[in-house]
Structures are given as structure tokens and as C-alpha cells.
């Protein structure tokens, strides 16, 4: 007798029986660009646009990247980098690298744990996490996670509310206050306007809206509900006298975020601030504003070592951090990259972004002949000429 024909390994017409299929290990991201792609693949299109977008024609958004790409570093050699370290200090406190997580609003849009996942990842990576005024998780919960937590303040229209919020952050245990000064109102984010972008019910501005759905939840066919809500909440009348008021009100280090002009940097010094963030809000406010990295050197020149100068807008890897340090920054903030990590993988995704940045910075320092961050500040950086 002949044997019956052998069953072919097939499962309901598939070439491979899925019960026997061992999927390959997911490939870990090798760069922040990989994480960006992963986030784009999982986020609903309108949420992706809210994160990725800039204002107007997005000229400043694009220029932030182009400006970094135009810069080149002149590496040093033969300087024993076997014990190269990214350790640094920010606002006088030790950090594992000179990078902080920037304030990014409404993170529960990106992941159910929202800001709590980001704060846990920042703590594990040894870098500060900045809580937005428009956080979807309250500051007390985030400060309770531990690590170094900073609070970003928007000046609210209602009298006294901004100072109350500053006190609330201080009482919760935040280590610094960061007043954002480039948002008299939200820049025209055309993607959000076209999408009629509104918050879903489960995402709230935890420090502002205690009651039922706010303006931010009431979408219209044409117009951003989030921009309308911000316009109602934030004061466009902010001046240097408010900075002085805040300085007198808090014992915490005070940081001004959103300065590009050297005269404004000098005003800030006179107002007693401890640090500046040279920033164009990631290209989300004035479209046509100078790329932050192009504004940095002049600001550093006028303030000297009288206050710390940080930078954000367009940092996408370790070599960008190196360039900012070489131009005199004490460190940088990253906004979108941790948000991509959060969308793609929750706490673990944010941790991957911060670990990648740390590995890349260490690599860049060593290859540039620097044992540490202080030596990076001595490097020459220019437009590719010999300098
Ligand atoms: C989705 C999103 C929300 C943001 N929310 C805030 C905010 O609430 N407060 C603030 O000061 N900056 C906010 N920013 C600006 C960031 O703090 C930071 O300045 C900017 O993202 C840096 O540029 P980068 O994204 O290229 O790193 C936000 C940015 C994004 C992308």
C-alpha cells in the first residue's frame, strides 16, 4: 500500500500556519526619525497634524531643521575620550544629559497614560520633565512620580490665576517655573483649522477645566477648537511687569521660554530670571520667525555667564545637541520627539527616545574629541567653511 499524500503545511490557504509562526523581534528604533515614522503610523490623522504641524506656511518649522543641517562642527583629536560622559547640570542640578523634556499640551491624546508615562520615562532617564499649563494630568500627580519636574506657566486672563497656578506647582514640588512668553494667542495652525480640531471628551486641561466640556471640545467644520480655547484662557497683555511680579512671587528658579532677540534677553536678565529658552515654539507661533539655532549665538553673547541659555525647536539627535552646546547653550529641550515616543510605545517609547539621544550625544562628544559637555562648549561650529 502506498502512503496517503502528506498534508501540505497550509492553514486556511495561508502559506504559513500562523500557529507555528514566530514573528521576528520588533526592530528597535535606531534614530528619532524611526520613532517619528512609528508615531505617524499609529496616530489618527488629526492628532498627528496637531503634533507635527506648525503655523502658517510652516516656513519656520522647516527652517529649524535646515538651520541645524547647515551647521558643521570642527572636531578635535587625540584627547583621550575613553571616559566620555554626557553628565551635566541644568538649573544647577545634576542631569544625565543636558536635555529636558519640553512642555507639550494634552498628552492623553497620544496615549491613555499621557504625561504620567512621559514623566516616568524622564525620571528613569535622569532628565527633567516639564509639565504644561495645558497638561491633561494634574501637576500633583506628575510631581508625585519624582525625578526633576518643572512647571510651564501660561499667563491666564483671569486676575490672579497665573500666580495661583505658580504657587500650586511650587507646593506640588516642582523644581522650576518656566514662563512661556511667545504665545499672546495661538499661531494660525492651518492643519488644525482645516481638520476642525477639537479635544475628545476624555482629554481635559487638568489645571483649567474642572467642569463639563470646554470650548476645546466643541469642534466646528472650519476652525481649531483648541486654538479658540487657548485664546479664551491666555492673556495677550503680558509685559515685563508680569515677569517681575512672578519673580517676586516665587522662590523657584525662573525660566523664560520663547526669547529670540538679544534685547529681550537683556530685559530678562534685568528681571532676575535664572535661564532663557531660545525658542520659536517648534515653528508653531510666528511663521517666519528666525530658526532658534540661528538666534542662539547672539543671545549667548549678550548674557554671557549671567544666566543659563537653553535652546529648543528642531533638535532631532545627538549631533544637534552637540551643535547647540558648541554655540554656547547649557542644554536643549525636545518637544515632538518624546511625543512620538509616547504615541508609539507609551512610557517605553519615551524612554527609547531619551536613551537614543543619550547614546547619540555620547557618540558625538567622543567623535568630536570631547570628554564632557563643558569641552563641547569650546568646539568651533560654523557653516562648513574653515573658520
Ligand atoms: C503638540 C505640542 C504641544 C505643545 N504644547 C506646549 C505648551 O503647552 N506649552 C509650551 O510652552 N510649549 C508647548 N509646545 C512647544 C514645545 O514646548 C517646544 O517649544 C517645541 O515643541 C520645540 O520644538 P521641537 O518640537 O522641534 O522639539 C508644544 C509643542 C507641541 C509639538
mmCIF file of C-alpha atoms and ligand atoms in Angstrom:
data_model
loop_
_atom_site.group_PDB
_atom_site.id
_atom_site.type_symbol
_atom_site.label_atom_id
_atom_site.label_comp_id
_atom_site.label_asym_id
_atom_site.label_seq_id
_atom_site.Cartn_x
_atom_site.Cartn_y
_atom_site.Cartn_z
ATOM 1 C CA UNK A 1 0.000 0.000 0.000
ATOM 2 C CA UNK A 2 1.183 3.454 -0.747
ATOM 3 C CA UNK A 3 1.207 6.163 1.961
ATOM 4 C CA UNK A 4 -1.506 8.834 1.664
ATOM 5 C CA UNK A 5 -0.103 12.105 0.301
ATOM 6 C CA UNK A 6 1.454 14.235 3.072
ATOM 7 C CA UNK A 7 -0.630 17.223 4.226
ATOM 8 C CA UNK A 8 0.935 20.403 2.970
ATOM 9 C CA UNK A 9 1.758 22.945 5.697
ATOM 10 C CA UNK A 10 -1.020 25.338 4.961
ATOM 11 C CA UNK A 11 -3.613 26.983 7.155
ATOM 12 C CA UNK A 12 -6.826 28.143 5.551
ATOM 13 C CA UNK A 13 -4.988 28.864 2.349
ATOM 14 C CA UNK A 14 -2.076 30.716 4.005
ATOM 15 C CA UNK A 15 1.427 29.652 3.045
ATOM 16 C CA UNK A 16 2.467 29.513 6.697
ATOM 17 C CA UNK A 17 0.423 28.134 9.578
ATOM 18 C CA UNK A 18 0.152 31.150 11.926
ATOM 19 C CA UNK A 19 0.129 28.797 14.906
ATOM 20 C CA UNK A 20 3.713 27.849 14.053
ATOM 21 C CA UNK A 21 4.865 31.298 13.032
ATOM 22 C CA UNK A 22 7.275 33.046 15.356
ATOM 23 C CA UNK A 23 7.146 36.718 14.494
ATOM 24 C CA UNK A 24 10.561 38.353 14.359
ATOM 25 C CA UNK A 25 11.548 40.526 17.342
ATOM 26 C CA UNK A 26 10.445 44.100 16.615
ATOM 27 C CA UNK A 27 13.422 46.087 15.403
ATOM 28 C CA UNK A 28 14.301 48.769 17.977
ATOM 29 C CA UNK A 29 14.396 52.299 16.563
ATOM 30 C CA UNK A 30 17.890 53.390 15.514
ATOM 31 C CA UNK A 31 17.113 57.096 15.270
ATOM 32 C CA UNK A 32 14.426 59.590 16.230
ATOM 33 C CA UNK A 33 13.284 59.546 12.593
ATOM 34 C CA UNK A 34 12.327 55.872 13.093
ATOM 35 C CA UNK A 35 10.224 56.843 16.122
ATOM 36 C CA UNK A 36 8.572 59.632 14.128
ATOM 37 C CA UNK A 37 7.539 57.121 11.457
ATOM 38 C CA UNK A 38 6.169 54.728 14.088
ATOM 39 C CA UNK A 39 4.079 57.540 15.630
ATOM 40 C CA UNK A 40 2.766 58.606 12.223
ATOM 41 C CA UNK A 41 1.612 55.024 11.634
ATOM 42 C CA UNK A 42 -0.451 54.773 14.832
ATOM 43 C CA UNK A 43 -1.933 58.235 15.410
ATOM 44 C CA UNK A 44 -5.261 59.366 13.965
ATOM 45 C CA UNK A 45 -4.510 61.879 11.178
ATOM 46 C CA UNK A 46 -5.887 64.929 13.030
ATOM 47 C CA UNK A 47 -3.849 64.176 16.172
ATOM 48 C CA UNK A 48 -0.755 63.595 14.040
ATOM 49 C CA UNK A 49 -1.337 67.006 12.423
ATOM 50 C CA UNK A 50 -1.759 68.664 15.839
ATOM 51 C CA UNK A 51 1.671 67.377 16.897
ATOM 52 C CA UNK A 52 3.566 67.642 13.612
ATOM 53 C CA UNK A 53 2.170 70.918 12.373
ATOM 54 C CA UNK A 54 3.488 74.443 12.528
ATOM 55 C CA UNK A 55 1.862 77.790 11.878
ATOM 56 C CA UNK A 56 1.098 79.431 8.546
ATOM 57 C CA UNK A 57 3.087 78.003 5.649
ATOM 58 C CA UNK A 58 5.333 76.167 8.115
ATOM 59 C CA UNK A 59 8.392 78.094 6.945
ATOM 60 C CA UNK A 60 9.869 78.376 10.439
ATOM 61 C CA UNK A 61 9.093 74.727 11.163
ATOM 62 C CA UNK A 62 11.158 73.712 8.115
ATOM 63 C CA UNK A 63 13.839 76.354 8.735
ATOM 64 C CA UNK A 64 14.530 74.963 12.226
ATOM 65 C CA UNK A 65 15.764 71.742 10.629
ATOM 66 C CA UNK A 66 17.503 73.411 7.699
ATOM 67 C CA UNK A 67 19.426 75.676 10.101
ATOM 68 C CA UNK A 68 20.765 72.702 12.071
ATOM 69 C CA UNK A 69 21.689 70.925 8.848
ATOM 70 C CA UNK A 70 23.669 73.950 7.602
ATOM 71 C CA UNK A 71 25.920 73.839 10.665
ATOM 72 C CA UNK A 72 29.099 71.760 10.903
ATOM 73 C CA UNK A 73 31.374 71.060 13.843
ATOM 74 C CA UNK A 74 35.174 71.062 13.694
ATOM 75 C CA UNK A 75 36.165 68.012 15.759
ATOM 76 C CA UNK A 76 39.270 67.854 17.963
ATOM 77 C CA UNK A 77 41.524 64.775 18.105
ATOM 78 C CA UNK A 78 43.923 62.884 20.407
ATOM 79 C CA UNK A 79 42.206 63.903 23.630
ATOM 80 C CA UNK A 80 41.516 60.508 25.318
ATOM 81 C CA UNK A 81 37.758 60.077 25.179
ATOM 82 C CA UNK A 82 37.739 56.661 26.833
ATOM 83 C CA UNK A 83 35.757 58.058 29.747
ATOM 84 C CA UNK A 84 33.478 60.327 27.781
ATOM 85 C CA UNK A 85 30.336 61.322 29.718
ATOM 86 C CA UNK A 86 27.077 63.142 28.970
ATOM 87 C CA UNK A 87 26.576 64.093 32.658
ATOM 88 C CA UNK A 88 25.797 67.769 33.100
ATOM 89 C CA UNK A 89 23.833 70.238 35.218
ATOM 90 C CA UNK A 90 20.682 72.131 34.292
ATOM 91 C CA UNK A 91 19.462 74.961 36.526
ATOM 92 C CA UNK A 92 22.186 73.966 38.966
ATOM 93 C CA UNK A 93 21.016 70.348 39.346
ATOM 94 C CA UNK A 94 22.763 67.214 38.066
ATOM 95 C CA UNK A 95 21.252 65.559 34.983
ATOM 96 C CA UNK A 96 22.347 62.520 32.973
ATOM 97 C CA UNK A 97 22.489 64.596 29.797
ATOM 98 C CA UNK A 98 21.867 68.290 29.050
ATOM 99 C CA UNK A 99 18.385 67.621 27.696
ATOM 100 C CA UNK A 100 14.960 68.301 29.215
ATOM 101 C CA UNK A 101 11.532 67.184 28.038
ATOM 102 C CA UNK A 102 9.719 70.303 26.745
ATOM 103 C CA UNK A 103 6.166 71.168 27.797
ATOM 104 C CA UNK A 104 3.717 69.540 25.382
ATOM 105 C CA UNK A 105 -0.007 70.016 25.943
ATOM 106 C CA UNK A 106 -2.700 67.328 26.134
ATOM 107 C CA UNK A 107 -0.549 64.194 26.088
ATOM 108 C CA UNK A 108 -3.541 61.915 26.763
ATOM 109 C CA UNK A 109 -4.293 62.488 23.077
ATOM 110 C CA UNK A 110 -1.235 60.353 22.389
ATOM 111 C CA UNK A 111 -1.524 57.597 24.992
ATOM 112 C CA UNK A 112 -4.015 56.793 27.797
ATOM 113 C CA UNK A 113 -1.345 57.402 30.486
ATOM 114 C CA UNK A 114 -0.441 60.751 28.904
ATOM 115 C CA UNK A 115 2.006 62.938 30.803
ATOM 116 C CA UNK A 116 2.383 60.312 33.577
ATOM 117 C CA UNK A 117 4.142 57.946 31.136
ATOM 118 C CA UNK A 118 6.424 60.741 29.898
ATOM 119 C CA UNK A 119 7.293 61.857 33.424
ATOM 120 C CA UNK A 120 8.173 58.275 34.458
ATOM 121 C CA UNK A 121 10.408 57.874 31.403
ATOM 122 C CA UNK A 122 12.159 61.201 32.043
ATOM 123 C CA UNK A 123 12.774 60.207 35.655
ATOM 124 C CA UNK A 124 14.260 56.864 34.562
ATOM 125 C CA UNK A 125 16.491 58.633 32.017
ATOM 126 C CA UNK A 126 17.659 61.174 34.610
ATOM 127 C CA UNK A 127 16.395 64.294 32.816
ATOM 128 C CA UNK A 128 13.834 66.962 33.802
ATOM 129 C CA UNK A 129 10.222 66.714 32.671
ATOM 130 C CA UNK A 130 8.247 69.925 32.075
ATOM 131 C CA UNK A 131 4.522 69.909 32.901
ATOM 132 C CA UNK A 132 2.453 72.149 30.625
ATOM 133 C CA UNK A 133 -0.221 74.510 31.944
ATOM 134 C CA UNK A 134 -2.345 72.604 29.394
ATOM 135 C CA UNK A 135 -1.405 69.195 30.785
ATOM 136 C CA UNK A 136 -4.098 66.514 30.706
ATOM 137 C CA UNK A 137 -2.795 65.068 34.011
ATOM 138 C CA UNK A 138 -2.593 67.310 37.111
ATOM 139 C CA UNK A 139 0.773 68.583 38.312
ATOM 140 C CA UNK A 140 0.411 66.978 41.756
ATOM 141 C CA UNK A 141 0.229 63.507 40.192
ATOM 142 C CA UNK A 142 3.222 64.204 37.954
ATOM 143 C CA UNK A 143 5.388 65.743 40.673
ATOM 144 C CA UNK A 144 4.470 62.729 42.822
ATOM 145 C CA UNK A 145 6.265 60.450 40.353
ATOM 146 C CA UNK A 146 9.552 62.007 41.473
ATOM 147 C CA UNK A 147 12.541 62.936 39.383
ATOM 148 C CA UNK A 148 13.069 66.527 38.379
ATOM 149 C CA UNK A 149 9.774 68.151 37.407
ATOM 150 C CA UNK A 150 9.496 71.708 36.053
ATOM 151 C CA UNK A 151 6.232 73.606 35.516
ATOM 152 C CA UNK A 152 5.467 75.624 32.385
ATOM 153 C CA UNK A 153 3.221 78.591 33.033
ATOM 154 C CA UNK A 154 0.951 80.404 30.602
ATOM 155 C CA UNK A 155 -0.287 83.727 31.949
ATOM 156 C CA UNK A 156 -4.074 83.332 32.284
ATOM 157 C CA UNK A 157 -6.550 86.133 31.637
ATOM 158 C CA UNK A 158 -8.324 85.772 34.957
ATOM 159 C CA UNK A 159 -6.663 88.006 37.553
ATOM 160 C CA UNK A 160 -4.515 86.109 39.984
ATOM 161 C CA UNK A 161 -4.981 82.702 38.289
ATOM 162 C CA UNK A 162 -1.427 82.579 36.912
ATOM 163 C CA UNK A 163 0.099 83.300 40.305
ATOM 164 C CA UNK A 164 -2.213 80.720 41.913
ATOM 165 C CA UNK A 165 -1.111 78.130 39.389
ATOM 166 C CA UNK A 166 2.556 79.002 40.013
ATOM 167 C CA UNK A 167 2.030 78.513 43.754
ATOM 168 C CA UNK A 168 0.206 75.228 43.117
ATOM 169 C CA UNK A 169 3.187 73.952 41.094
ATOM 170 C CA UNK A 170 5.627 75.059 43.786
ATOM 171 C CA UNK A 171 3.552 73.377 46.530
ATOM 172 C CA UNK A 172 3.392 70.182 44.437
ATOM 173 C CA UNK A 173 7.206 70.030 44.475
ATOM 174 C CA UNK A 174 8.177 71.360 41.034
ATOM 175 C CA UNK A 175 11.795 72.478 40.861
ATOM 176 C CA UNK A 176 11.462 75.341 38.364
ATOM 177 C CA UNK A 177 8.908 77.626 36.746
ATOM 178 C CA UNK A 178 9.084 78.201 33.012
ATOM 179 C CA UNK A 179 7.034 81.157 31.785
ATOM 180 C CA UNK A 180 6.228 80.860 28.071
ATOM 181 C CA UNK A 181 6.316 84.325 26.520
ATOM 182 C CA UNK A 182 5.732 83.694 22.807
ATOM 183 C CA UNK A 183 2.009 82.861 22.947
ATOM 184 C CA UNK A 184 -0.161 86.002 23.255
ATOM 185 C CA UNK A 185 -2.515 83.729 21.347
ATOM 186 C CA UNK A 186 -2.009 80.532 19.399
ATOM 187 C CA UNK A 187 -0.336 80.873 15.986
ATOM 188 C CA UNK A 188 -2.518 80.044 12.983
ATOM 189 C CA UNK A 189 -2.137 76.275 12.705
ATOM 190 C CA UNK A 190 -3.772 75.691 9.350
ATOM 191 C CA UNK A 191 -3.770 71.915 9.652
ATOM 192 C CA UNK A 192 -5.855 72.140 12.858
ATOM 193 C CA UNK A 193 -8.162 74.707 11.255
ATOM 194 C CA UNK A 194 -8.769 72.511 8.226
ATOM 195 C CA UNK A 195 -9.344 69.473 10.453
ATOM 196 C CA UNK A 196 -11.704 71.417 12.756
ATOM 197 C CA UNK A 197 -9.504 70.012 15.514
ATOM 198 C CA UNK A 198 -11.172 69.524 18.915
ATOM 199 C CA UNK A 199 -10.303 67.508 22.017
ATOM 200 C CA UNK A 200 -12.110 64.217 22.590
ATOM 201 C CA UNK A 201 -14.134 64.079 25.832
ATOM 202 C CA UNK A 202 -11.578 62.058 27.792
ATOM 203 C CA UNK A 203 -8.812 64.652 27.312
ATOM 204 C CA UNK A 204 -9.078 67.725 29.545
ATOM 205 C CA UNK A 205 -6.898 70.662 30.514
ATOM 206 C CA UNK A 206 -6.461 69.319 34.043
ATOM 207 C CA UNK A 207 -5.476 72.708 35.548
ATOM 208 C CA UNK A 208 -8.152 74.773 33.814
ATOM 209 C CA UNK A 209 -11.376 72.896 33.113
ATOM 210 C CA UNK A 210 -12.925 71.284 36.137
ATOM 211 C CA UNK A 211 -16.461 71.222 34.736
ATOM 212 C CA UNK A 212 -18.135 69.856 31.612
ATOM 213 C CA UNK A 213 -16.690 70.030 28.111
ATOM 214 C CA UNK A 214 -14.863 73.287 27.366
ATOM 215 C CA UNK A 215 -14.543 75.275 24.153
ATOM 216 C CA UNK A 216 -11.610 72.998 23.309
ATOM 217 C CA UNK A 217 -14.098 70.115 22.903
ATOM 218 C CA UNK A 218 -16.587 71.896 20.673
ATOM 219 C CA UNK A 219 -15.383 71.255 17.134
ATOM 220 C CA UNK A 220 -16.583 73.223 14.136
ATOM 221 C CA UNK A 221 -16.161 72.354 10.476
ATOM 222 C CA UNK A 222 -13.591 75.102 9.921
ATOM 223 C CA UNK A 223 -11.524 76.272 12.832
ATOM 224 C CA UNK A 224 -9.473 74.839 15.665
ATOM 225 C CA UNK A 225 -11.415 74.434 18.907
ATOM 226 C CA UNK A 226 -8.085 74.079 20.743
ATOM 227 C CA UNK A 227 -6.940 77.469 19.402
ATOM 228 C CA UNK A 228 -10.272 79.052 20.419
ATOM 229 C CA UNK A 229 -9.919 77.653 23.941
ATOM 230 C CA UNK A 230 -6.316 78.859 24.247
ATOM 231 C CA UNK A 231 -7.424 82.313 23.059
ATOM 232 C CA UNK A 232 -10.074 82.447 25.792
ATOM 233 C CA UNK A 233 -7.714 81.249 28.518
ATOM 234 C CA UNK A 234 -4.410 83.076 27.862
ATOM 235 C CA UNK A 235 -3.696 86.743 28.397
ATOM 236 C CA UNK A 236 -2.331 88.642 25.393
ATOM 237 C CA UNK A 237 -1.471 91.588 27.703
ATOM 238 C CA UNK A 238 1.679 90.061 29.221
ATOM 239 C CA UNK A 239 4.581 92.522 29.761
ATOM 240 C CA UNK A 240 7.871 92.663 31.669
ATOM 241 C CA UNK A 241 5.962 93.840 34.754
ATOM 242 C CA UNK A 242 4.288 90.404 34.928
ATOM 243 C CA UNK A 243 7.718 88.776 34.853
ATOM 244 C CA UNK A 244 8.772 90.986 37.785
ATOM 245 C CA UNK A 245 5.541 90.071 39.597
ATOM 246 C CA UNK A 246 6.207 86.368 39.105
ATOM 247 C CA UNK A 247 9.853 86.781 40.156
ATOM 248 C CA UNK A 248 8.715 88.372 43.435
ATOM 249 C CA UNK A 249 6.084 85.649 43.938
ATOM 250 C CA UNK A 250 8.260 82.525 43.736
ATOM 251 C CA UNK A 251 11.480 81.200 45.194
ATOM 252 C CA UNK A 252 11.847 78.692 42.365
ATOM 253 C CA UNK A 253 14.323 79.208 39.524
ATOM 254 C CA UNK A 254 12.517 81.216 36.841
ATOM 255 C CA UNK A 255 12.967 80.356 33.170
ATOM 256 C CA UNK A 256 11.620 82.418 30.224
ATOM 257 C CA UNK A 257 10.755 80.313 27.196
ATOM 258 C CA UNK A 258 10.394 81.822 23.749
ATOM 259 C CA UNK A 259 13.103 84.505 23.569
ATOM 260 C CA UNK A 260 14.941 85.084 20.262
ATOM 261 C CA UNK A 261 16.022 88.746 20.469
ATOM 262 C CA UNK A 262 19.210 89.773 22.358
ATOM 263 C CA UNK A 263 17.485 92.931 23.719
ATOM 264 C CA UNK A 264 14.749 90.738 25.205
ATOM 265 C CA UNK A 265 17.447 88.511 26.680
ATOM 266 C CA UNK A 266 18.937 91.570 28.432
ATOM 267 C CA UNK A 267 15.495 92.604 29.746
ATOM 268 C CA UNK A 268 15.083 89.074 31.057
ATOM 269 C CA UNK A 269 18.391 89.320 32.917
ATOM 270 C CA UNK A 270 17.339 92.629 34.464
ATOM 271 C CA UNK A 271 14.076 90.976 35.557
ATOM 272 C CA UNK A 272 16.047 88.409 37.529
ATOM 273 C CA UNK A 273 15.381 85.286 35.506
ATOM 274 C CA UNK A 274 17.659 82.290 36.001
ATOM 275 C CA UNK A 275 17.524 80.872 32.499
ATOM 276 C CA UNK A 276 16.233 81.527 28.991
ATOM 277 C CA UNK A 277 14.965 79.133 26.379
ATOM 278 C CA UNK A 278 15.835 80.395 22.915
ATOM 279 C CA UNK A 279 12.812 79.017 21.103
ATOM 280 C CA UNK A 280 10.310 79.691 18.326
ATOM 281 C CA UNK A 281 7.904 77.169 19.845
ATOM 282 C CA UNK A 282 8.839 74.488 17.334
ATOM 283 C CA UNK A 283 7.657 76.685 14.446
ATOM 284 C CA UNK A 284 4.142 76.898 15.880
ATOM 285 C CA UNK A 285 3.911 80.638 16.601
ATOM 286 C CA UNK A 286 5.204 83.384 14.263
ATOM 287 C CA UNK A 287 5.720 81.757 10.877
ATOM 288 C CA UNK A 288 8.818 83.467 9.518
ATOM 289 C CA UNK A 289 10.469 83.764 12.941
ATOM 290 C CA UNK A 290 14.210 83.097 12.980
ATOM 291 C CA UNK A 291 15.295 79.465 13.486
ATOM 292 C CA UNK A 292 16.230 79.156 17.176
ATOM 293 C CA UNK A 293 19.688 77.801 16.469
ATOM 294 C CA UNK A 294 20.436 80.875 14.315
ATOM 295 C CA UNK A 295 19.346 83.175 17.166
ATOM 296 C CA UNK A 296 21.347 81.353 19.839
ATOM 297 C CA UNK A 297 24.872 82.761 19.475
ATOM 298 C CA UNK A 298 23.800 86.433 19.807
ATOM 299 C CA UNK A 299 21.744 85.688 22.906
ATOM 300 C CA UNK A 300 24.658 83.803 24.492
ATOM 301 C CA UNK A 301 26.959 86.697 23.598
ATOM 302 C CA UNK A 302 24.874 89.327 25.402
ATOM 303 C CA UNK A 303 24.018 87.337 28.536
ATOM 304 C CA UNK A 304 27.457 85.730 28.939
ATOM 305 C CA UNK A 305 27.536 83.545 32.021
ATOM 306 C CA UNK A 306 24.987 85.669 33.873
ATOM 307 C CA UNK A 307 22.223 83.153 33.178
ATOM 308 C CA UNK A 308 21.779 79.753 31.580
ATOM 309 C CA UNK A 309 20.709 79.670 27.955
ATOM 310 C CA UNK A 310 18.781 76.635 26.716
ATOM 311 C CA UNK A 311 17.508 76.038 23.203
ATOM 312 C CA UNK A 312 14.638 74.206 21.575
ATOM 313 C CA UNK A 313 12.980 73.825 18.160
ATOM 314 C CA UNK A 314 14.261 71.250 15.727
ATOM 315 C CA UNK A 315 16.566 69.121 17.904
ATOM 316 C CA UNK A 316 16.402 65.640 16.376
ATOM 317 C CA UNK A 317 19.573 63.919 17.512
ATOM 318 C CA UNK A 318 22.833 63.941 19.445
ATOM 319 C CA UNK A 319 24.719 65.987 16.867
ATOM 320 C CA UNK A 320 22.090 68.739 17.143
ATOM 321 C CA UNK A 321 22.668 68.812 20.906
ATOM 322 C CA UNK A 322 26.422 68.995 20.262
ATOM 323 C CA UNK A 323 25.939 71.961 17.888
ATOM 324 C CA UNK A 324 23.776 73.805 20.435
ATOM 325 C CA UNK A 325 26.404 73.236 23.141
ATOM 326 C CA UNK A 326 29.160 74.442 20.807
ATOM 327 C CA UNK A 327 27.140 77.626 20.218
ATOM 328 C CA UNK A 328 27.082 78.218 23.972
ATOM 329 C CA UNK A 329 23.833 76.630 25.160
ATOM 330 C CA UNK A 330 23.820 74.857 28.518
ATOM 331 C CA UNK A 331 21.353 72.351 27.148
ATOM 332 C CA UNK A 332 18.312 71.766 24.983
ATOM 333 C CA UNK A 333 14.628 70.893 25.245
ATOM 334 C CA UNK A 334 12.918 68.360 22.989
ATOM 335 C CA UNK A 335 9.206 68.637 22.217
ATOM 336 C CA UNK A 336 7.963 66.436 19.401
ATOM 337 C CA UNK A 337 10.432 63.504 19.747
ATOM 338 C CA UNK A 338 9.210 62.389 23.215
ATOM 339 C CA UNK A 339 5.631 62.913 21.989
ATOM 340 C CA UNK A 340 6.339 60.495 19.113
ATOM 341 C CA UNK A 341 7.779 58.002 21.583
ATOM 342 C CA UNK A 342 4.688 58.297 23.771
ATOM 343 C CA UNK A 343 2.373 57.661 20.819
ATOM 344 C CA UNK A 344 4.416 54.741 19.520
ATOM 345 C CA UNK A 345 5.138 52.957 22.781
ATOM 346 C CA UNK A 346 3.939 54.746 25.927
ATOM 347 C CA UNK A 347 6.498 55.083 28.726
ATOM 348 C CA UNK A 348 8.842 52.656 26.995
ATOM 349 C CA UNK A 349 8.634 54.653 23.770
ATOM 350 C CA UNK A 350 9.592 57.909 25.512
ATOM 351 C CA UNK A 351 12.427 56.071 27.256
ATOM 352 C CA UNK A 352 13.679 54.817 23.875
ATOM 353 C CA UNK A 353 13.752 58.377 22.552
ATOM 354 C CA UNK A 354 15.703 59.649 25.552
ATOM 355 C CA UNK A 355 18.102 56.680 25.501
ATOM 356 C CA UNK A 356 18.743 57.194 21.791
ATOM 357 C CA UNK A 357 19.511 60.869 22.379
ATOM 358 C CA UNK A 358 21.881 59.989 25.181
ATOM 359 C CA UNK A 359 23.700 57.338 23.099
ATOM 360 C CA UNK A 360 23.927 59.705 20.145
ATOM 361 C CA UNK A 361 25.214 62.563 22.283
ATOM 362 C CA UNK A 362 27.890 60.367 23.843
ATOM 363 C CA UNK A 363 28.918 59.197 20.381
ATOM 364 C CA UNK A 364 29.026 62.786 19.058
ATOM 365 C CA UNK A 365 31.031 64.044 22.046
ATOM 366 C CA UNK A 366 33.627 61.307 21.703
ATOM 367 C CA UNK A 367 33.962 61.648 17.939
ATOM 368 C CA UNK A 368 34.414 65.406 18.370
ATOM 369 C CA UNK A 369 37.207 64.784 20.886
ATOM 370 C CA UNK A 370 35.280 65.923 23.955
ATOM 371 C CA UNK A 371 35.378 64.117 27.285
ATOM 372 C CA UNK A 372 32.348 66.006 28.529
ATOM 373 C CA UNK A 373 29.740 68.665 27.903
ATOM 374 C CA UNK A 374 31.988 71.508 29.102
ATOM 375 C CA UNK A 375 34.546 70.650 26.399
ATOM 376 C CA UNK A 376 31.795 70.636 23.759
ATOM 377 C CA UNK A 377 31.155 74.291 24.550
ATOM 378 C CA UNK A 378 34.728 75.046 23.354
ATOM 379 C CA UNK A 379 34.220 73.479 19.916
ATOM 380 C CA UNK A 380 34.088 75.530 16.749
ATOM 381 C CA UNK A 381 30.837 75.261 14.818
ATOM 382 C CA UNK A 382 30.177 77.082 11.563
ATOM 383 C CA UNK A 383 28.661 76.930 8.112
ATOM 384 C CA UNK A 384 31.121 74.435 6.674
ATOM 385 C CA UNK A 385 33.899 76.973 5.976
ATOM 386 C CA UNK A 386 37.241 76.584 7.746
ATOM 387 C CA UNK A 387 36.529 79.228 10.442
HETATM 388 C C1 LIG B 1 1.905 69.155 20.387
HETATM 389 C C2 LIG B 1 2.690 70.260 21.027
HETATM 390 C C3 LIG B 1 2.172 70.901 22.152
HETATM 391 C C4 LIG B 1 2.910 71.912 22.774
HETATM 392 N N1 LIG B 1 2.419 72.479 23.925
HETATM 393 C C5 LIG B 1 3.136 73.444 24.540
HETATM 394 C C6 LIG B 1 2.680 74.005 25.765
HETATM 395 O O1 LIG B 1 1.647 73.634 26.289
HETATM 396 N N2 LIG B 1 3.429 74.975 26.332
HETATM 397 C C7 LIG B 1 4.611 75.426 25.770
HETATM 398 O O2 LIG B 1 5.263 76.310 26.314
HETATM 399 N N3 LIG B 1 5.075 74.875 24.635
HETATM 400 C C8 LIG B 1 4.367 73.900 24.018
HETATM 401 N N4 LIG B 1 4.859 73.343 22.861
HETATM 402 C C9 LIG B 1 6.172 73.773 22.335
HETATM 403 C C10 LIG B 1 7.290 72.901 22.931
HETATM 404 O O3 LIG B 1 7.431 73.115 24.309
HETATM 405 C C11 LIG B 1 8.642 73.203 22.277
HETATM 406 O O4 LIG B 1 8.916 74.582 22.331
HETATM 407 C C12 LIG B 1 8.724 72.747 20.816
HETATM 408 O O5 LIG B 1 7.979 71.568 20.601
HETATM 409 C C13 LIG B 1 10.189 72.510 20.473
HETATM 410 O O6 LIG B 1 10.348 72.120 19.172
HETATM 411 P P1 LIG B 1 10.512 70.587 18.689
HETATM 412 O O7 LIG B 1 9.149 70.002 18.724
HETATM 413 O O8 LIG B 1 11.041 70.764 17.322
HETATM 414 O O9 LIG B 1 11.468 69.902 19.649
HETATM 415 C C14 LIG B 1 4.157 72.318 22.237
HETATM 416 C C15 LIG B 1 4.666 71.663 21.109
HETATM 417 C C16 LIG B 1 3.952 70.648 20.507
HETATM 418 C C17 LIG B 1 4.540 69.951 19.311
#
